[in-house]
Coordinates of C-alpha atoms in Angstrom, one line a residue:
X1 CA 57.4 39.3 10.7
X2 CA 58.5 36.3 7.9
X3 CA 56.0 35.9 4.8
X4 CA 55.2 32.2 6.1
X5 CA 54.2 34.2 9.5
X6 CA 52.6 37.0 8.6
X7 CA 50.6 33.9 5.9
X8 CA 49.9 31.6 9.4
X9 CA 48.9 35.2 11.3
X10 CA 46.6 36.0 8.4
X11 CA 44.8 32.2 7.9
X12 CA 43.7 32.2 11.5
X13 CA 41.9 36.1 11.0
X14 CA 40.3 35.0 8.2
X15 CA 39.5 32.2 9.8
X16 CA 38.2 34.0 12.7
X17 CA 36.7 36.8 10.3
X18 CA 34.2 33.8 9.1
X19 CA 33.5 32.3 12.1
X20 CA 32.6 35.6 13.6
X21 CA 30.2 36.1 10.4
X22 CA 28.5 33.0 11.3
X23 CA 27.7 33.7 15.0
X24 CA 26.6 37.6 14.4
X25 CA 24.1 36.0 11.3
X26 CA 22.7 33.5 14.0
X27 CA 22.7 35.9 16.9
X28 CA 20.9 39.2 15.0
X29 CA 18.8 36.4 13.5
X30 CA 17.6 35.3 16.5
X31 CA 17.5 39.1 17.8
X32 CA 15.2 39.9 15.4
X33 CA 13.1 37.2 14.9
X34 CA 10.3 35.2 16.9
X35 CA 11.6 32.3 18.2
X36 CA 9.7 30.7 15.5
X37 CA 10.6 32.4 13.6
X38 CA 14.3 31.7 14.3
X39 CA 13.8 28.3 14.1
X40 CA 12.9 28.5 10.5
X41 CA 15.7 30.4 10.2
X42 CA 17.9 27.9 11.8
X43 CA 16.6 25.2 9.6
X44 CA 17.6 27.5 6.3
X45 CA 21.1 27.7 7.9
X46 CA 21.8 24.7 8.9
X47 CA 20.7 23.4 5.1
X48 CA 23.5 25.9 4.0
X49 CA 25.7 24.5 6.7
X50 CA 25.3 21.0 5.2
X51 CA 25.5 22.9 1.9
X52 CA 29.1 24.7 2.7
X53 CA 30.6 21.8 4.3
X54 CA 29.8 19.4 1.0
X55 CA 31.6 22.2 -1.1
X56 CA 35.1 22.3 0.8
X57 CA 35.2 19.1 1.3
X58 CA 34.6 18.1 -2.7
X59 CA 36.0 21.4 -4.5
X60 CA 37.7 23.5 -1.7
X61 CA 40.0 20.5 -0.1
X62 CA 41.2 19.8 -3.4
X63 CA 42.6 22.8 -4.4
X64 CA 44.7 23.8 -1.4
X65 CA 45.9 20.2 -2.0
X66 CA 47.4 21.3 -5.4
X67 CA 51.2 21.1 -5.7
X68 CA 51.6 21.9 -8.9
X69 CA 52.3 26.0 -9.4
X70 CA 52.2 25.7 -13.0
X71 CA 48.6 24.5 -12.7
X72 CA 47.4 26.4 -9.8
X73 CA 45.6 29.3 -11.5
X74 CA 43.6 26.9 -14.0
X75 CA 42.8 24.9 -10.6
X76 CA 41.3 28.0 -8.6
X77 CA 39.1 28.8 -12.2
X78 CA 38.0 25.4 -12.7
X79 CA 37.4 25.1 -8.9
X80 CA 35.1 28.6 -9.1
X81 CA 33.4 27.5 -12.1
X82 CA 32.4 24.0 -10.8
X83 CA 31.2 25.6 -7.6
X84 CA 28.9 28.4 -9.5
X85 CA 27.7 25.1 -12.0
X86 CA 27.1 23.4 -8.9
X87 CA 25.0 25.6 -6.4
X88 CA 23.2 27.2 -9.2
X89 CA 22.0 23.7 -9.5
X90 CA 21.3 23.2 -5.9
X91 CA 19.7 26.4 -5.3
X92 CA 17.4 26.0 -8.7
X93 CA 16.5 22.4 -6.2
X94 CA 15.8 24.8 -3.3
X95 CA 13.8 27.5 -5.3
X96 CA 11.7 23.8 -5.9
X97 CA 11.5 23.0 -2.2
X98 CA 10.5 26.5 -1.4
X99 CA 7.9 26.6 -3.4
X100 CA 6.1 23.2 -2.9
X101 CA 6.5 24.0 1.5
X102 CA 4.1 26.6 3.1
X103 CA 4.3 29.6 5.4
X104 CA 7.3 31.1 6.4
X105 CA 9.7 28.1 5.8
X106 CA 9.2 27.5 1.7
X107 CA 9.9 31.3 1.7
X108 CA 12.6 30.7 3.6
X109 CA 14.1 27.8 1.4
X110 CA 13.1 29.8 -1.7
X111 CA 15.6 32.5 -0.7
X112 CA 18.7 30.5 0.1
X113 CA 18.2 28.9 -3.7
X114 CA 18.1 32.7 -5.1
X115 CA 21.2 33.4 -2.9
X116 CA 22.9 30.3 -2.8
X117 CA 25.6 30.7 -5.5
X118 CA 26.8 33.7 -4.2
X119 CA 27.6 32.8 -0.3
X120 CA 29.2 30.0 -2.1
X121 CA 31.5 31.2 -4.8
X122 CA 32.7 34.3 -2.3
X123 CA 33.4 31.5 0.5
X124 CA 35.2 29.5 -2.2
X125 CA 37.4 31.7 -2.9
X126 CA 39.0 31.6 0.8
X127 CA 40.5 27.7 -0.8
X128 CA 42.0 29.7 -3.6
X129 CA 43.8 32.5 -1.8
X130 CA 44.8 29.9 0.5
X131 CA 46.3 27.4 -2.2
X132 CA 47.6 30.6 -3.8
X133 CA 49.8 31.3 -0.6
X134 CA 47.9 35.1 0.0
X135 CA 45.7 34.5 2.5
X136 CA 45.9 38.1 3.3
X137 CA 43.7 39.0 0.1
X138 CA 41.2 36.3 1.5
X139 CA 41.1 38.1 4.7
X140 CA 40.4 41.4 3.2
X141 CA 37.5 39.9 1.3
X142 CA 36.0 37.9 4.2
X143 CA 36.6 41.0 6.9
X144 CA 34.4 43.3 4.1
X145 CA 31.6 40.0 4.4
X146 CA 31.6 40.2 7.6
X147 CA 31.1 44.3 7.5
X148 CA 28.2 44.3 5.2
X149 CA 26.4 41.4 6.6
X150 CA 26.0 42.8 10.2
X151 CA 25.4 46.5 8.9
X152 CA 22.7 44.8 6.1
X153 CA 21.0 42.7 9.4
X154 CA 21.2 45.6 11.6
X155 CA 19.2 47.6 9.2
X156 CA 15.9 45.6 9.3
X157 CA 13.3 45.6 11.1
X158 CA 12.6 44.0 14.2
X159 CA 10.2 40.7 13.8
X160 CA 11.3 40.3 10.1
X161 CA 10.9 37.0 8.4
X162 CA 12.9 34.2 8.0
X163 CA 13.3 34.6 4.0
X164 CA 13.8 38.2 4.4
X165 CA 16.9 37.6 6.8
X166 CA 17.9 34.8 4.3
X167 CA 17.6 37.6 1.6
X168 CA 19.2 40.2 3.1
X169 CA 22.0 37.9 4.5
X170 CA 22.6 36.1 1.1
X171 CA 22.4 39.6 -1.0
X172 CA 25.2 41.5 1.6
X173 CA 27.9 38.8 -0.1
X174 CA 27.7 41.1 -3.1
X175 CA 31.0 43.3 -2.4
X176 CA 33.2 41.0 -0.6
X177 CA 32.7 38.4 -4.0
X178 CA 33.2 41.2 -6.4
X179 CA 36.1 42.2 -4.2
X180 CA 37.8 38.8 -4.3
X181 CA 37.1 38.2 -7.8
X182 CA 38.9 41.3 -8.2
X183 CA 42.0 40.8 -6.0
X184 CA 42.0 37.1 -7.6
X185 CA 42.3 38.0 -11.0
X186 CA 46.2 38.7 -11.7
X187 CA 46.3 35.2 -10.3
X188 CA 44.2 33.3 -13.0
X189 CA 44.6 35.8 -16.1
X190 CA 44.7 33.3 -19.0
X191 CA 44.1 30.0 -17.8
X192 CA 41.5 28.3 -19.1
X193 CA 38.7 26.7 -16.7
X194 CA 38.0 22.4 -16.6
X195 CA 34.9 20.6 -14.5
X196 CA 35.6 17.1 -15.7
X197 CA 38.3 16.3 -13.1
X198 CA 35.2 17.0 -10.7
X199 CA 33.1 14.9 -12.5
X200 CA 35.5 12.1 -12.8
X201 CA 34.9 8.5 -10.7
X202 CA 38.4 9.1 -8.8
X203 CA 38.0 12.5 -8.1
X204 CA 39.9 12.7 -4.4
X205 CA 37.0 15.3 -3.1
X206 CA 34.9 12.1 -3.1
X207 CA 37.0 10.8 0.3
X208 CA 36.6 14.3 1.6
X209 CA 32.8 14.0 1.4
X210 CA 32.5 10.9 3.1
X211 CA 34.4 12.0 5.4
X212 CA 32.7 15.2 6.1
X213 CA 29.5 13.4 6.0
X214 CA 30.4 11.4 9.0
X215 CA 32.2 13.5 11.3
X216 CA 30.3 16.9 10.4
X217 CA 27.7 16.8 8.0
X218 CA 25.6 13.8 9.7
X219 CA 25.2 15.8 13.2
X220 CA 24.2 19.0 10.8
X221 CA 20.9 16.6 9.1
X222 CA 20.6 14.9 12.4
X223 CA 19.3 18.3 13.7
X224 CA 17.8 19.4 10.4
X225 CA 15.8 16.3 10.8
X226 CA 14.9 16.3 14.1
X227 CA 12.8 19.8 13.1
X228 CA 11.4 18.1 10.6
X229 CA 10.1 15.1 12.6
X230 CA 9.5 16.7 15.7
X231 CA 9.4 20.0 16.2
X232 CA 11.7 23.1 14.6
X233 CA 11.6 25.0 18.3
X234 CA 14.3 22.1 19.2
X235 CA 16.5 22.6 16.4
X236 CA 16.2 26.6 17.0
X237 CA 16.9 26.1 20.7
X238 CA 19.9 23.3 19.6
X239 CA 21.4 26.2 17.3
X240 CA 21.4 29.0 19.6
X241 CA 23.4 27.2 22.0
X242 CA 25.9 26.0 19.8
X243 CA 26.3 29.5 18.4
X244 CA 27.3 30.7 21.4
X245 CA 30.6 28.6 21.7
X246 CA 31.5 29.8 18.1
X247 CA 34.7 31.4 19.8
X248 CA 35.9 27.6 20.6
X249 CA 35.2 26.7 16.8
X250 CA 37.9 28.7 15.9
X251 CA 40.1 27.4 18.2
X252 CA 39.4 23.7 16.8
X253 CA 39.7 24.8 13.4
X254 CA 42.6 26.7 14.2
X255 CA 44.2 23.2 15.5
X256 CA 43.4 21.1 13.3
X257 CA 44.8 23.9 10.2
X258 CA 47.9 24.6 12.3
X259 CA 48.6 21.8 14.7
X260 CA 50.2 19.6 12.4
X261 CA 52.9 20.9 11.8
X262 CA 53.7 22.0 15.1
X263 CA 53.1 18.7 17.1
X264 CA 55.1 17.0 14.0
X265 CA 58.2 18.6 15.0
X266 CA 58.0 17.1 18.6
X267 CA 60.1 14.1 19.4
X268 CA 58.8 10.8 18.9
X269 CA 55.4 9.3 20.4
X270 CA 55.5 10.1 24.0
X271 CA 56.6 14.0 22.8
X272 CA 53.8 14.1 19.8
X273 CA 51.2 12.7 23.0
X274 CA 52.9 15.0 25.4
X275 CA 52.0 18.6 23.3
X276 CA 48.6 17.3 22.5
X277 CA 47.7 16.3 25.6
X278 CA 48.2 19.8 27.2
X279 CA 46.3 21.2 24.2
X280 CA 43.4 19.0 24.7
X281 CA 43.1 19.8 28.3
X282 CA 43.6 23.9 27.6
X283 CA 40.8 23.4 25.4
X284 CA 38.5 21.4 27.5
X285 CA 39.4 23.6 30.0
X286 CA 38.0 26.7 27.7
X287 CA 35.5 24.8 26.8
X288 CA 33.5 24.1 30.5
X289 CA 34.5 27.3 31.8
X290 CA 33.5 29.4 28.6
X291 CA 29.7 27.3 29.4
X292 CA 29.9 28.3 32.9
X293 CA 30.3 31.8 32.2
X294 CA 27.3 31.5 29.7
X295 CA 24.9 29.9 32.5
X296 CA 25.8 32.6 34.9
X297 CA 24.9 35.6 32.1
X298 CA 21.6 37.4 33.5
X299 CA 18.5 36.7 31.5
X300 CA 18.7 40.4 30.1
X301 CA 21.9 39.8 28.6
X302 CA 21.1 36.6 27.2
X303 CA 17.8 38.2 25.3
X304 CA 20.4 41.1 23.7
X305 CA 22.1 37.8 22.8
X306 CA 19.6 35.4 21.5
X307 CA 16.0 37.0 21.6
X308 CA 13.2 34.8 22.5
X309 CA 15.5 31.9 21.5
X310 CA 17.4 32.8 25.1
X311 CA 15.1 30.8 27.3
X312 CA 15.1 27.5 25.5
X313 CA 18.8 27.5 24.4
X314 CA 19.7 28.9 28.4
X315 CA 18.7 25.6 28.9
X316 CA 20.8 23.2 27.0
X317 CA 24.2 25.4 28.2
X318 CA 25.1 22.8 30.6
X319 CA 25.1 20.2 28.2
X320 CA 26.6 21.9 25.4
X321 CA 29.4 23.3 27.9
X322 CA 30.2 19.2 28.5
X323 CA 29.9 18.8 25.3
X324 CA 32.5 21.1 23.9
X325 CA 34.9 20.2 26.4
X326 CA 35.1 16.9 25.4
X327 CA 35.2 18.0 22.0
X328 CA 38.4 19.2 22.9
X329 CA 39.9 16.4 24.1
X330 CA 38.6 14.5 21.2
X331 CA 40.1 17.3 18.7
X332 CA 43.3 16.9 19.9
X333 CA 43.5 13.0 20.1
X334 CA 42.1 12.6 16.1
X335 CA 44.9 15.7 15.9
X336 CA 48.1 13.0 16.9
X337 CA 46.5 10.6 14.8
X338 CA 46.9 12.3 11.7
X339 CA 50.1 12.6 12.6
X340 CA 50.7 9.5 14.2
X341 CA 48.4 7.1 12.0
X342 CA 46.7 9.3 9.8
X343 CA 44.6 6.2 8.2
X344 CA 43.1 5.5 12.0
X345 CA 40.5 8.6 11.7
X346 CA 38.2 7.8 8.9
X347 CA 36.6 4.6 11.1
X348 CA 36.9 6.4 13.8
X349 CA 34.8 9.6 12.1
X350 CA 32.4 6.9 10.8
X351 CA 31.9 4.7 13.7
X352 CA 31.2 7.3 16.0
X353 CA 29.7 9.9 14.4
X354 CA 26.9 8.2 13.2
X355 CA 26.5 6.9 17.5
X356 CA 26.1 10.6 18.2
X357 CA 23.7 10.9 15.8
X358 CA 21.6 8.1 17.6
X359 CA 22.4 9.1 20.6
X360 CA 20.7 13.1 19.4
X361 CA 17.7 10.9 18.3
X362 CA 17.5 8.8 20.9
X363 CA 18.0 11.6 23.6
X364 CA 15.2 13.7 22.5
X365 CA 12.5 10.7 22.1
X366 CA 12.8 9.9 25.8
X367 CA 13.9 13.3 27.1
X368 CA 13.4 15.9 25.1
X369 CA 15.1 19.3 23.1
X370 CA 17.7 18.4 26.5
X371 CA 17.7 14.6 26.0
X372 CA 19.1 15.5 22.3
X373 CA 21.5 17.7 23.5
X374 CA 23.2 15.2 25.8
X375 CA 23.3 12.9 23.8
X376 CA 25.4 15.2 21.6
X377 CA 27.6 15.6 24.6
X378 CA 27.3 11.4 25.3
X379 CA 28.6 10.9 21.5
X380 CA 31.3 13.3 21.8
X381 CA 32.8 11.7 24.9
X382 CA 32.6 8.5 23.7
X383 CA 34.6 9.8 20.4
X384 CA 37.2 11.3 22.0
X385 CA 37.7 8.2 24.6
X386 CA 38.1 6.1 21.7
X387 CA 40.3 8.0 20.1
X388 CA 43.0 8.3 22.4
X389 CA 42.1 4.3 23.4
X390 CA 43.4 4.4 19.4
X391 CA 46.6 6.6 20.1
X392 CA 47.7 4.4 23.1
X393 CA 48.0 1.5 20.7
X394 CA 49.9 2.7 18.0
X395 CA 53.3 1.8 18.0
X396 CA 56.5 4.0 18.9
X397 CA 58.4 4.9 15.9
X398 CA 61.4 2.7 15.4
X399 CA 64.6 4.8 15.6
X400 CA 66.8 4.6 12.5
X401 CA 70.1 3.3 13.5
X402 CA 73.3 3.9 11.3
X403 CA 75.8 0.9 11.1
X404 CA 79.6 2.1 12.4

């Protein structure tokens, strides 16, 4: 196998590797836990979620942008160090939180801050291997995460609190960061770290904020908020089911990190529309029939899955199902934009990401923890429809023509 494919082959483990870690956190969680207690649980994560997403978009984006090799190792240092700065700062504001909420939930939030910087420095230094072209050492790291944190969480006892889960899970980062700080360390021997590019007005992590706050980050606080103003069984229930179509997030983040490329190389329009057309309907595809096979697990299966959690999140399969098979339709057609029309996606992101969040509120006021959930699968539809209304009206590349 070539370097570039053995470096493609090794981007989607480690991609898988931290996808995986995110589904066995929620699903021993949930195993262990009262379904209240899950759902403070699932508030915790889904702050971190938020938390995560914020710090790829403003440091981790940035540095795999970075053509420079010259300046690469002094980019991954800086990158670290404003990360550590950063979510020691946000988890001193948690430690706050936690302390001023009662019962199980301030603990809970009192935890993440103590752990917070280092679930976030080891996941940030995925960007850097990546940026650094050896995203094999990346994969080593994240594959030993992955290892600790299931053996730490299959080592406690069952109805353990939420903070202690958030403890534990935080705490079991330990070896894979020293590990990657380790196998990172040839690469950025000497240079010298810099925060004040991320602290300057023009910073280019600032677009990728915005944008992840519309297309990810505003259905993540959408549910957050919805335990906060309603009830935190729904966002627990909400979470559950979504975890279980973590298989089909890799998938879309496998697209969207490898498709371009591939569906550049096709011949004009129609052939660019053509490839991700077929990919968009293997996905949605994947996406109702993986639901299906959910809905049809036995009820004792689905408690070895999900705990108490099962019977509320059982519930919301159908609707997530639709959901995600739309979401595959919609992945592909924002995926021939960027190739297409690359500046067509961020009203697109903004328009109708903040509808779905409505559409979450507004669904559970008149219907209910279900209510919400279609109307995640409403929004998501009406996203992808729009952006493929978007890809049938941009023009056909004009052939260049030679004179004789």
């Amino acid at each position: 196998m070539s370097r570039r494919g053995l470096a493609a082959v090794s981007s989607v483990l480690d991609q898988a590797a931290s996808s995986a870690t995110n589904i066995l956190v929620l699903v021993l969680a949930a195993r262990l836990s009262s379904a209240s207690g899950f759902a403070d649980f699932s508030m915790v994560y889904v702050t971190f979620s938020v938390l995560l997403g914020l710090n790829m978009a403003y440091v981790g984006q940035t540095v795999v942008l970075e053509k420079d090799e010259d300046r690469l190792a002094a980019v991954c240092r800086s990158g670290l160090a404003f990360t550590a700065a950063a979510s020691a700062a946000a988890g001193a504001a948690l430690v706050v939180v936690g302390l001023g909420l009662p019962g199980s939930a301030g603990r809970a939030f009192l935890a993440l801050g103590l752990v917070l910087p280092l679930v976030l420095v080891q996941d940030g230094l995925r960007y850097c291997f990546s940026a650094l072209r050896t995203p094999e050492r990346a994969l080593a790291a994240d594959a030993l995460r992955l290892a600790c944190v299931v053996a730490a969480l299959l080592l406690q006892p069952e109805g353990a609190s939420a903070g202690r889960l958030v403890l534990v899970w935080g705490v079991s980062a330990l070896p894979a960061l020293a590990l990657g700080l380790f196998l990172l360390r040839p690469y950025v021997r000497g240079a010298a770290a810099d925060l004040r590019p991320y602290l300057r007005r023009g910073h280019l992590g600032r677009r990728f904020v915005v944008e992840f706050a519309v297309g990810n980050g505003s259905s993540q606080l959408a549910v957050l908020g919805l335990g906060l103003f309603a009830t935190p069984l729904a966002v627990g229930a909400l979470r559950g089911a979504t975890t279980l179509f973590g298989p089909l997030n890799v998938l879309f983040n496998s697209a969207n990190a490898f498709g371009p490329p591939v569906v550049g190389r096709a011949s004009g329009k129609r052939g660019v529309v053509r490839l991700t057309l077929l990919m968009g309907g293997v996905l949605a595809v994947l996406g109702a029939g993986w639901g299906a096979v959910l809905y049809a697990l036995p009820e004792g299966v689905g408690r070895q899955l999900l705990g108490d959690t099962w019977g509320a999140a059982c519930a919301l399969l159908p609707a997530t199902g639709a959901q995600y098979a739309v979401m595959g339709l919609g992945t592909c057609a924002l995926l021939t934009l960027r190739v297409l029309a690359p500046k067509a996606t961020l009203s697109l992101q903004v328009v109708f990401s903040l509808l779905s969040v409505a559409l979450l509120l507004g669904g559970y006021v008149v219907w209910g923890v279900a209510g919400a959930a279609w109307g995640l699968a409403a929004g998501s539809a009406l996203k992808a429809a729009a952006a493929w209304l978007r890809v049938s009206r941009v023009p056909a590349p004009v052939p260049v023509t030679t004179a004789a």
